[in-house]
Tab-separated table of C-alpha atoms in Angstrom:
chain	number	residue	atom	x	y	z
A	8	MET	CA	30.752	-14.378	-27.062
A	9	VAL	CA	31.111	-13.856	-23.233
A	10	ILE	CA	27.856	-12.170	-21.538
A	11	GLU	CA	27.576	-11.496	-18.099
A	12	VAL	CA	24.261	-12.299	-16.286
A	13	LEU	CA	22.933	-10.763	-12.880
A	14	LEU	CA	21.598	-12.911	-10.320
A	15	PHE	CA	18.860	-12.249	-7.977
A	16	ALA	CA	17.058	-14.070	-4.798
A	17	ALA	CA	16.785	-17.838	-4.643
A	18	ALA	CA	18.934	-17.866	-8.256
A	19	ARG	CA	21.697	-15.782	-6.584
A	20	GLU	CA	22.041	-18.256	-3.640
A	21	LEU	CA	21.780	-21.279	-5.737
A	22	ALA	CA	24.862	-19.970	-7.742
A	23	GLY	CA	26.598	-18.489	-4.471
A	24	ARG	CA	27.131	-15.004	-6.075
A	25	ASP	CA	25.459	-12.135	-7.854
A	26	VAL	CA	27.226	-12.416	-11.261
A	27	VAL	CA	28.010	-15.172	-13.440
A	28	GLU	CA	29.763	-15.193	-16.965
A	29	ILE	CA	28.706	-17.608	-19.608
A	30	GLU	CA	30.052	-18.359	-22.894
A	31	VAL	CA	27.705	-17.963	-25.618
A	32	GLY	CA	27.845	-19.383	-28.972
A	33	GLY	CA	25.359	-19.023	-31.977
A	34	GLU	CA	25.757	-15.223	-32.490
A	35	VAL	CA	23.926	-13.802	-34.737
A	36	GLY	CA	24.728	-11.333	-37.592
A	37	GLY	CA	26.821	-8.244	-37.014
A	38	GLU	CA	24.745	-5.223	-38.782
A	39	GLY	CA	24.342	-2.901	-36.016
A	40	SER	CA	21.409	-2.059	-33.827
A	41	SER	CA	18.864	-2.911	-36.355
A	42	GLN	CA	19.203	-6.335	-35.090
A	43	LEU	CA	17.619	-5.774	-32.116
A	44	GLN	CA	14.584	-3.931	-33.596
A	45	HIS	CA	13.675	-6.368	-34.968
A	46	GLY	CA	12.709	-8.729	-32.252
A	47	LYS	CA	12.416	-11.931	-33.891
A	48	PRO	CA	15.466	-11.768	-35.911
A	49	MET	CA	15.404	-15.899	-36.336
A	50	GLN	CA	12.518	-18.677	-36.095
A	51	HIS	CA	13.438	-21.545	-34.010
A	52	GLY	CA	12.327	-24.078	-31.486
A	53	LYS	CA	10.741	-23.490	-28.697
A	54	PRO	CA	12.269	-22.389	-25.363
A	55	GLY	CA	13.342	-25.196	-23.165
A	56	ALA	CA	12.917	-27.802	-25.638
A	57	GLY	CA	16.651	-29.428	-25.577
A	58	ILE	CA	19.901	-28.630	-26.963
A	59	ASP	CA	19.405	-25.817	-29.738
A	60	ALA	CA	22.347	-26.722	-32.186
A	61	SER	CA	22.054	-23.321	-33.395
A	62	CYS	CA	23.721	-22.132	-30.066
A	63	GLU	CA	26.890	-24.239	-30.965
A	64	GLY	CA	27.962	-21.791	-33.863
A	65	GLU	CA	31.278	-20.054	-33.729
A	66	ALA	CA	31.806	-16.256	-32.776
A	67	THR	CA	31.275	-14.167	-36.004
A	68	GLY	CA	33.024	-10.782	-34.873
A	69	ASN	CA	33.092	-8.329	-32.464
A	70	ASP	CA	29.932	-6.746	-33.336
A	71	ALA	CA	27.527	-9.619	-32.828
A	72	TYR	CA	24.291	-10.544	-31.048
A	73	VAL	CA	23.442	-13.906	-29.490
A	74	ARG	CA	19.824	-15.019	-29.064
A	75	VAL	CA	18.115	-15.007	-25.140
A	76	SER	CA	17.130	-18.535	-25.929
A	77	CYS	CA	21.201	-19.462	-26.234
A	78	ILE	CA	21.782	-17.403	-23.258
A	79	ARG	CA	19.216	-19.787	-21.232
A	80	GLN	CA	21.011	-22.383	-22.669
A	81	ALA	CA	24.205	-21.587	-21.841
A	82	LEU	CA	23.437	-21.140	-18.532
A	83	THR	CA	21.866	-24.288	-18.110
A	84	GLN	CA	24.853	-26.347	-19.202
A	85	GLN	CA	28.013	-23.837	-17.481
A	86	PHE	CA	25.278	-23.550	-14.183
A	87	PRO	CA	23.681	-26.571	-13.436
A	88	GLU	CA	23.068	-25.384	-9.998
A	89	LEU	CA	20.339	-23.142	-11.347
A	90	GLN	CA	18.174	-25.777	-13.476
A	91	PRO	CA	15.472	-26.059	-10.583
A	92	LEU	CA	14.459	-22.324	-11.004
A	93	LEU	CA	15.631	-21.791	-14.741
A	94	PRO	CA	12.387	-22.557	-16.323
A	95	SER	CA	10.419	-20.454	-14.325
A	96	CYS	CA	12.911	-17.265	-14.622
A	97	ARG	CA	12.428	-14.476	-17.405
A	98	ILE	CA	15.440	-12.707	-18.689
A	99	ALA	CA	15.760	-9.176	-19.076
A	100	VAL	CA	17.880	-6.855	-20.921
A	101	ASP	CA	18.902	-3.180	-20.393
A	102	CYS	CA	15.765	-3.237	-17.483
A	103	GLU	CA	13.347	-5.063	-20.124
A	104	TYR	CA	11.391	-8.645	-20.115
A	105	VAL	CA	12.706	-10.136	-23.277
A	106	GLY	CA	11.440	-12.998	-25.154
A	107	PRO	CA	13.279	-16.232	-26.144
A	108	ASP	CA	13.970	-15.094	-29.701
A	109	ALA	CA	15.151	-11.521	-28.865
A	110	SER	CA	19.233	-10.851	-29.712
A	111	VAL	CA	21.147	-9.390	-26.682
A	112	PRO	CA	24.138	-7.215	-28.539
A	113	SER	CA	27.334	-7.567	-26.298
A	114	GLY	CA	28.055	-5.526	-23.147
A	115	ALA	CA	24.050	-5.135	-22.520
A	116	GLU	CA	22.867	-5.659	-19.198
A	117	VAL	CA	21.430	-9.015	-18.744
A	118	ALA	CA	19.332	-10.229	-15.864
A	119	LEU	CA	17.965	-13.506	-14.800
A	120	ILE	CA	14.377	-12.654	-13.166
A	121	PRO	CA	13.184	-15.511	-10.870
A	122	PRO	CA	9.202	-15.248	-9.756
A	123	VAL	CA	8.715	-11.919	-8.296
A	124	SER	CA	7.120	-11.200	-4.870
A	125	GLY	CA	7.342	-7.917	-4.057
A	126	GLY	CA	4.428	-5.979	-2.210
B	2	MET	CA	-7.616	18.496	-14.931
B	3	VAL	CA	-3.359	18.321	-15.310
B	4	SER	CA	-1.871	15.453	-13.795
B	5	LYS	CA	1.670	15.203	-12.583
B	6	LYS	CA	3.961	12.498	-13.351
B	7	PRO	CA	3.627	9.519	-10.874
B	8	HIS	CA	6.073	9.650	-7.856
B	9	ILE	CA	8.126	6.377	-7.898
B	10	GLU	CA	10.204	5.720	-5.034
B	11	LEU	CA	12.437	2.597	-3.258
B	12	VAL	CA	13.441	3.220	0.308
B	13	ASP	CA	15.888	1.419	2.552
B	14	GLY	CA	13.997	2.572	5.692
B	15	PRO	CA	10.255	3.281	7.219
B	16	ILE	CA	8.317	4.428	5.089
B	17	GLN	CA	7.014	8.024	6.122
B	18	LEU	CA	3.165	7.804	5.255
B	19	GLU	CA	2.378	11.263	6.639
B	20	GLU	CA	5.169	12.847	4.327
B	21	LEU	CA	3.770	11.408	1.246
B	22	ARG	CA	-0.235	12.447	2.225
B	23	ALA	CA	0.014	15.814	0.083
B	24	ARG	CA	1.607	14.537	-3.065
B	25	ILE	CA	-1.988	13.178	-3.791
B	26	ASP	CA	-3.589	16.361	-3.407
B	27	HIS	CA	-5.900	17.948	-6.252
B	28	PRO	CA	-8.369	20.471	-6.389
B	29	ASP	CA	-10.174	18.362	-8.867
B	30	ALA	CA	-10.082	15.245	-7.041
B	31	GLY	CA	-13.600	13.701	-5.271
B	32	ALA	CA	-11.699	10.881	-3.931
B	33	GLN	CA	-8.244	9.871	-2.397
B	34	GLY	CA	-6.977	6.112	-1.659
B	35	TRP	CA	-4.320	4.360	0.214
B	36	PHE	CA	-3.300	1.172	0.105
B	37	VAL	CA	-0.745	-0.014	2.570
B	38	GLY	CA	0.762	-3.322	2.477
B	39	VAL	CA	2.553	-4.486	5.655
B	40	THR	CA	4.688	-7.684	6.627
B	41	ARG	CA	2.012	-10.204	8.081
B	42	ARG	CA	3.559	-12.868	11.195
B	43	THR	CA	1.541	-15.884	10.146
B	44	THR	CA	1.755	-17.540	6.727
B	45	GLY	CA	-0.334	-20.982	7.343
B	46	ASP	CA	1.350	-22.564	10.422
B	47	LEU	CA	4.878	-20.881	9.957
B	48	ILE	CA	5.306	-17.733	11.619
B	49	THR	CA	7.466	-14.984	10.483
B	50	GLN	CA	10.284	-13.618	12.522
B	51	THR	CA	11.217	-10.771	9.977
B	52	LEU	CA	11.342	-10.237	5.782
B	53	HIS	CA	13.734	-9.141	3.276
B	54	TYR	CA	13.411	-7.458	0.862
B	55	GLU	CA	15.891	-7.312	-2.395
B	56	ALA	CA	15.558	-5.580	-5.713
B	57	HIS	CA	17.131	-5.341	-9.369
B	58	HIS	CA	17.005	-1.689	-8.363
B	59	ALA	CA	17.191	0.034	-11.899
B	60	MET	CA	14.768	-2.402	-13.486
B	61	ALA	CA	12.277	-1.836	-10.891
B	62	LYS	CA	11.955	1.832	-10.853
B	63	THR	CA	11.613	1.020	-14.612
B	64	GLU	CA	8.883	-1.462	-14.207
B	65	LEU	CA	7.232	1.000	-11.271
B	66	MET	CA	6.822	3.759	-13.633
B	67	LYS	CA	5.703	1.877	-16.412
B	68	LEU	CA	2.780	-0.111	-14.407
B	69	ALA	CA	2.282	4.339	-12.961
B	70	LEU	CA	1.805	5.384	-16.190
B	71	ASP	CA	-0.478	2.982	-17.228
B	72	ALA	CA	-2.488	3.265	-14.467
B	73	MET	CA	-2.840	7.015	-14.526
B	74	GLN	CA	-4.314	6.394	-18.016
B	75	GLU	CA	-6.333	3.653	-17.559
B	76	PHE	CA	-8.081	4.879	-14.290
B	77	SER	CA	-7.934	8.577	-15.184
B	78	LEU	CA	-5.784	9.365	-12.053
B	79	LEU	CA	-5.124	12.687	-10.989
B	80	ARG	CA	-2.160	11.960	-8.873
B	81	LEU	CA	-0.200	8.658	-7.996
B	82	VAL	CA	2.213	7.415	-5.787
B	83	ILE	CA	3.704	4.128	-5.076
B	84	VAL	CA	6.900	3.508	-2.533
B	85	HIS	CA	8.045	0.264	-2.004
B	86	ARG	CA	10.574	-0.671	1.172
B	87	LEU	CA	13.419	-2.659	0.534
B	88	GLY	CA	16.070	-4.477	2.651
B	89	GLU	CA	14.738	-5.526	6.503
B	90	VAL	CA	11.050	-4.902	7.385
B	91	PRO	CA	9.654	-5.813	10.676
B	92	ILE	CA	6.607	-7.592	11.307
B	93	ALA	CA	3.688	-5.215	10.779
B	94	ASP	CA	5.765	-2.423	9.067
B	95	ALA	CA	4.652	-1.329	5.934
B	96	SER	CA	6.357	-2.983	3.051
B	97	VAL	CA	4.466	-0.808	0.029
B	98	VAL	CA	2.481	1.942	0.113
B	99	ILE	CA	0.226	3.050	-2.900
B	100	GLY	CA	-1.950	6.649	-2.913
B	101	CYS	CA	-3.882	8.255	-5.838
B	102	SER	CA	-6.435	10.324	-6.009
B	103	THR	CA	-9.453	10.701	-8.489
B	104	ALA	CA	-12.385	13.117	-9.722
B	105	HIS	CA	-14.981	9.887	-8.441
B	106	ARG	CA	-14.212	7.199	-5.938
B	107	PRO	CA	-14.635	4.144	-8.191
B	108	GLU	CA	-11.405	4.647	-10.642
B	109	THR	CA	-9.477	4.977	-6.857
B	110	PHE	CA	-11.008	1.769	-5.991
B	111	ALA	CA	-10.124	-0.304	-8.931
B	112	ALA	CA	-6.716	1.576	-9.529
B	113	LEU	CA	-5.417	0.513	-6.041
B	114	GLU	CA	-6.219	-3.200	-6.619
B	115	TRP	CA	-4.899	-3.302	-10.326
B	116	ILE	CA	-1.587	-1.809	-9.519
B	117	MET	CA	-1.040	-4.084	-6.554
B	118	ASN	CA	-1.965	-6.924	-8.819
B	119	ARG	CA	0.196	-6.220	-11.440
B	120	LEU	CA	3.123	-4.922	-9.081
B	121	LYS	CA	3.207	-8.572	-7.667
B	122	LYS	CA	3.168	-9.626	-10.875
B	123	GLU	CA	5.754	-7.516	-12.806
B	124	VAL	CA	7.821	-5.597	-10.952
B	125	PRO	CA	11.459	-7.247	-9.945
B	126	ILE	CA	11.278	-6.991	-6.079
B	127	TRP	CA	11.692	-10.373	-4.070
B	128	LYS	CA	11.099	-10.899	-0.740
B	129	ARG	CA	12.928	-13.812	1.608
B	130	GLU	CA	11.192	-14.621	4.839
B	131	VAL	CA	13.018	-15.495	7.732
B	132	TYR	CA	10.771	-18.158	10.035
B	133	SER	CA	10.921	-18.019	14.387
B	134	ASP	CA	12.319	-21.483	13.919
B	135	GLY	CA	15.592	-19.984	11.853
B	136	LYS	CA	14.537	-21.669	8.190
B	137	GLU	CA	14.761	-18.490	5.598
B	138	GLU	CA	13.519	-19.076	2.441
B	139	TRP	CA	13.306	-16.846	-0.718
B	140	VAL	CA	9.430	-16.738	-2.046
B	141	HIS	CA	8.997	-17.457	-5.501
B	142	PRO	CA	5.355	-17.732	-5.968
B	143	GLU	CA	5.266	-19.821	-9.152
B	144	LEU	CA	7.218	-22.353	-7.544
B	145	ASN	CA	5.525	-22.797	-4.969
B	146	MET	CA	7.671	-21.684	-1.895
B	147	ASP	CA	4.914	-19.618	-0.839
B	148	PRO	CA	2.360	-21.639	0.954
B	149	SER	CA	-0.184	-18.920	0.603
B	150	GLY	CA	0.243	-17.608	-2.157
B	151	ASP	CA	0.338	-14.047	-1.270
B	152	SER	CA	1.954	-12.316	1.630
B	153	GLU	CA	1.146	-8.397	1.577
């Protein structure tokens, strides 16, 4: 599915825009909102441990979810200019930080959060 | 002891400290404390001309409210105010103001430090330094782009 990712601070500057669209494979399930509640719908490798083949799957339908780790992988592949910053960034979905195994429903607001420096 | 919801605000202009003052008044309070983070001119050998702050607005407010509610509980706060300024903040101006009141002073002292520490780790707000030599950079602490590691 296509996911829009909001960019901030140095990430926005590296990409030259404040939102990017990425094509993300490896959609999981389509059985409604229960997927998001589970938090860990699937076990798989460590984040950043090379290419995750399970992210390469075909799209399965309109009502699908993608894993956060697959969003990361797609960002790395489709926007290599973000690479220096990506490993230290967190991902937020609908204003909440999420881990690599969380499922993201289509239409959710996804944001790439570089190390913060408020105060 | 009835505590109100914390007051959370992101502002684009100068923070009006005087107007916030009464927000932490409470008849059961024995201590009121304020922390004011101001923009500093020097970072090591670098001279800062000005600072710009940017936020993921909706998420910053959500995260600030989360940490504020945790602090209210953890330190038995009677009142709490957190205001962060965004956009350009000239040197020596306040970029963040935190005020709280508690029955006794130890909780006020502890809460201000705890809130600032967590704000600097969790709240999606970023600062960009504009140095006097014209160089500009985003401060992303874990990338060691900030030589001091701490700029409030």
